[in-house]
DNA sequence: GCCAACGTTGGC
DNA sequence: GCCAACGTTGGC
């Protein structure tokens, strides 16, 4: 089982939105970056991920989700009316993939980006790498436990 | 295959 | 809104 971090702008789709979905589950669509796509293809049902809010007043890790599907083609790429439409991705030869994620928990307090930066334990954490703009990145088991402990939620 | 131009991300 | 950083595009 692996661990991940998923970024989203809360104005577009927040952890509260996910929790409000039927079965607290939604597909994680719209990833259009090859490196992030490759991470999605490594995901397996049962993996866990942090939900990260970006481009907002308080950027940081706001909770956790569970991956509840294996990767499958991102059908929003096939829809000419979708903002993430990509004519080069077809049902026969899909270029982009997604998984379904289910809300697990919302932290009582956001673990802020600033707080993460101050932790020696998180040296090397992908999120903190200079200039990192990836919307999906891997998290190690020890990083997973540590950030959960920062949230005061155990792991 | 190089690289300049352009678009996007995301913290501040 | 600014700007650094990075990815993508497209001419050559």
XYZ file of C-alpha atoms (C1' of nucleotides) in Angstrom:
179
model
C 0.000 0.000 0.000
C 1.250 3.446 -0.920
C 0.666 6.992 0.244
C 0.084 10.108 -1.835
C -0.731 13.790 -1.669
C -3.479 15.254 -3.844
C -3.667 18.997 -4.434
C -6.846 20.870 -5.109
C -7.905 24.483 -5.044
C -10.697 24.649 -2.478
C -12.544 27.238 -4.561
C -12.820 24.576 -7.236
C -13.106 21.378 -5.197
C -12.518 21.254 -1.460
C -12.386 18.431 1.053
C -15.790 19.629 2.241
C -17.109 19.150 -1.278
C -15.732 15.617 -1.341
C -17.316 14.782 1.985
C -20.677 15.992 0.672
C -20.622 13.694 -2.360
C -22.707 10.521 -2.382
C -20.759 7.823 -0.488
C -18.244 10.650 0.180
C -16.649 9.552 -3.071
C -15.680 11.332 -6.285
C -13.379 10.695 -9.217
C -10.166 12.691 -9.243
C -10.265 14.010 -12.784
C -8.478 16.665 -14.775
C -4.853 15.691 -14.224
C -3.054 16.758 -17.401
C 0.581 16.439 -16.490
C 2.605 13.397 -17.425
C 4.480 12.988 -14.172
C 1.287 13.264 -12.155
C -0.389 10.898 -14.618
C 2.350 8.349 -14.030
C 1.788 8.549 -10.288
C -1.929 7.965 -10.812
C -1.128 4.841 -12.781
C 0.887 3.564 -9.821
C -2.082 3.928 -7.489
C -4.004 0.949 -6.218
C -7.303 0.508 -4.480
C -6.653 0.845 -0.753
C -3.896 3.452 -1.009
C -4.228 6.504 1.203
C -3.660 10.153 0.384
C -3.513 13.559 1.971
C -5.924 16.178 0.672
C -4.020 19.453 0.187
C -5.615 22.848 -0.354
C -3.593 25.136 -2.642
C -3.996 28.715 -3.874
C -6.035 29.760 -0.886
C -5.820 31.718 2.333
C -4.325 28.861 4.324
C -2.535 26.362 2.083
C -1.917 23.037 3.746
C -2.959 19.459 4.401
C -6.610 19.425 5.430
C -7.374 15.724 5.765
C -7.088 12.259 4.315
C -8.799 10.184 1.655
C -8.742 6.574 0.544
C -8.247 5.459 -3.043
C -11.256 3.268 -3.747
C -10.694 2.301 -7.379
C -7.841 1.207 -9.525
C -6.774 3.742 -12.181
C -9.023 4.040 -15.227
C -9.222 6.405 -18.223
C -10.194 9.995 -17.408
C -13.366 10.306 -19.472
C -13.459 14.082 -19.117
C -10.630 14.151 -21.683
C -13.056 12.721 -24.283
C -15.664 15.470 -23.880
C -15.182 18.475 -26.197
C -17.256 20.581 -23.821
C -15.073 19.811 -20.815
C -12.369 22.355 -19.971
C -9.898 19.472 -19.676
C -10.773 18.081 -23.117
C -7.799 16.579 -24.940
C -8.477 15.426 -28.494
C -5.324 13.319 -28.381
C -6.820 11.116 -25.689
C -9.354 8.631 -27.036
C -11.245 5.718 -25.468
C -9.118 3.335 -27.537
C -5.884 5.062 -26.598
C -6.477 7.016 -23.390
C -3.722 9.390 -22.434
C -5.037 10.524 -19.046
C -6.171 8.521 -16.033
C -7.952 8.980 -12.746
C -8.969 7.131 -9.602
C -11.952 7.398 -7.290
C -11.261 8.727 -3.823
C -13.395 8.558 -0.696
C -13.276 11.085 2.113
C -11.669 9.591 5.175
C -11.226 12.405 7.668
C -10.988 16.153 7.834
C -8.356 17.310 10.304
C -9.609 19.461 13.130
C -6.803 21.880 12.270
C -5.143 22.335 8.915
C -1.489 21.365 8.886
C -0.245 24.520 7.197
C 2.429 24.721 4.555
C 4.435 26.975 6.837
C 4.275 24.389 9.614
C 5.424 21.648 7.240
C 8.373 23.758 6.128
C 9.555 24.120 9.698
C 9.851 20.379 10.286
C 13.267 18.846 9.966
C 11.522 15.470 9.706
C 10.111 16.496 6.336
C 13.403 17.273 4.658
C 13.096 15.866 1.160
C 9.312 15.815 1.166
C 8.269 16.316 -2.466
C 5.782 19.050 -1.615
C 8.527 21.213 -0.156
C 10.893 20.921 -3.075
C 11.654 24.255 -4.614
C 9.380 25.152 -7.481
C 7.302 22.020 -7.182
C 4.000 22.402 -8.958
C 2.955 18.780 -9.232
C -0.660 18.180 -8.275
C 0.018 14.601 -7.218
C 3.058 13.376 -5.391
C 4.253 10.411 -3.407
C 4.435 10.386 0.389
C 6.565 7.919 2.320
C 5.158 5.851 5.175
C 7.174 7.832 7.698
C 6.033 11.154 6.216
C 2.476 9.845 6.379
C 2.773 8.998 10.056
C 4.559 12.218 10.880
C 2.053 14.535 9.228
C -0.820 12.649 10.812
C 0.853 13.166 14.174
C 1.197 16.893 13.443
C -2.540 16.924 12.859
C -2.967 15.343 16.269
C -4.857 12.494 14.684
C -2.482 9.590 15.183
C -1.921 7.379 12.139
C 16.798 18.133 -31.047
C 17.321 22.958 -29.608
C 15.377 26.800 -27.515
C 12.517 31.043 -27.250
C 7.929 32.168 -26.334
C 4.103 31.349 -23.950
C 0.869 29.435 -20.436
C 0.104 27.675 -15.813
C 0.855 27.009 -10.969
C 0.836 28.601 -6.490
C 2.832 31.146 -2.556
C 2.969 35.578 -1.026
C -1.706 41.263 -8.596
C 3.189 39.931 -8.706
C 6.588 36.889 -9.943
C 9.530 32.657 -9.779
C 9.513 28.219 -11.502
C 8.337 24.948 -14.481
C 5.929 22.477 -18.542
C 4.506 22.709 -23.267
C 4.518 24.284 -27.885
C 6.246 25.071 -32.261
C 9.577 27.081 -35.585
C 13.825 25.984 -37.335
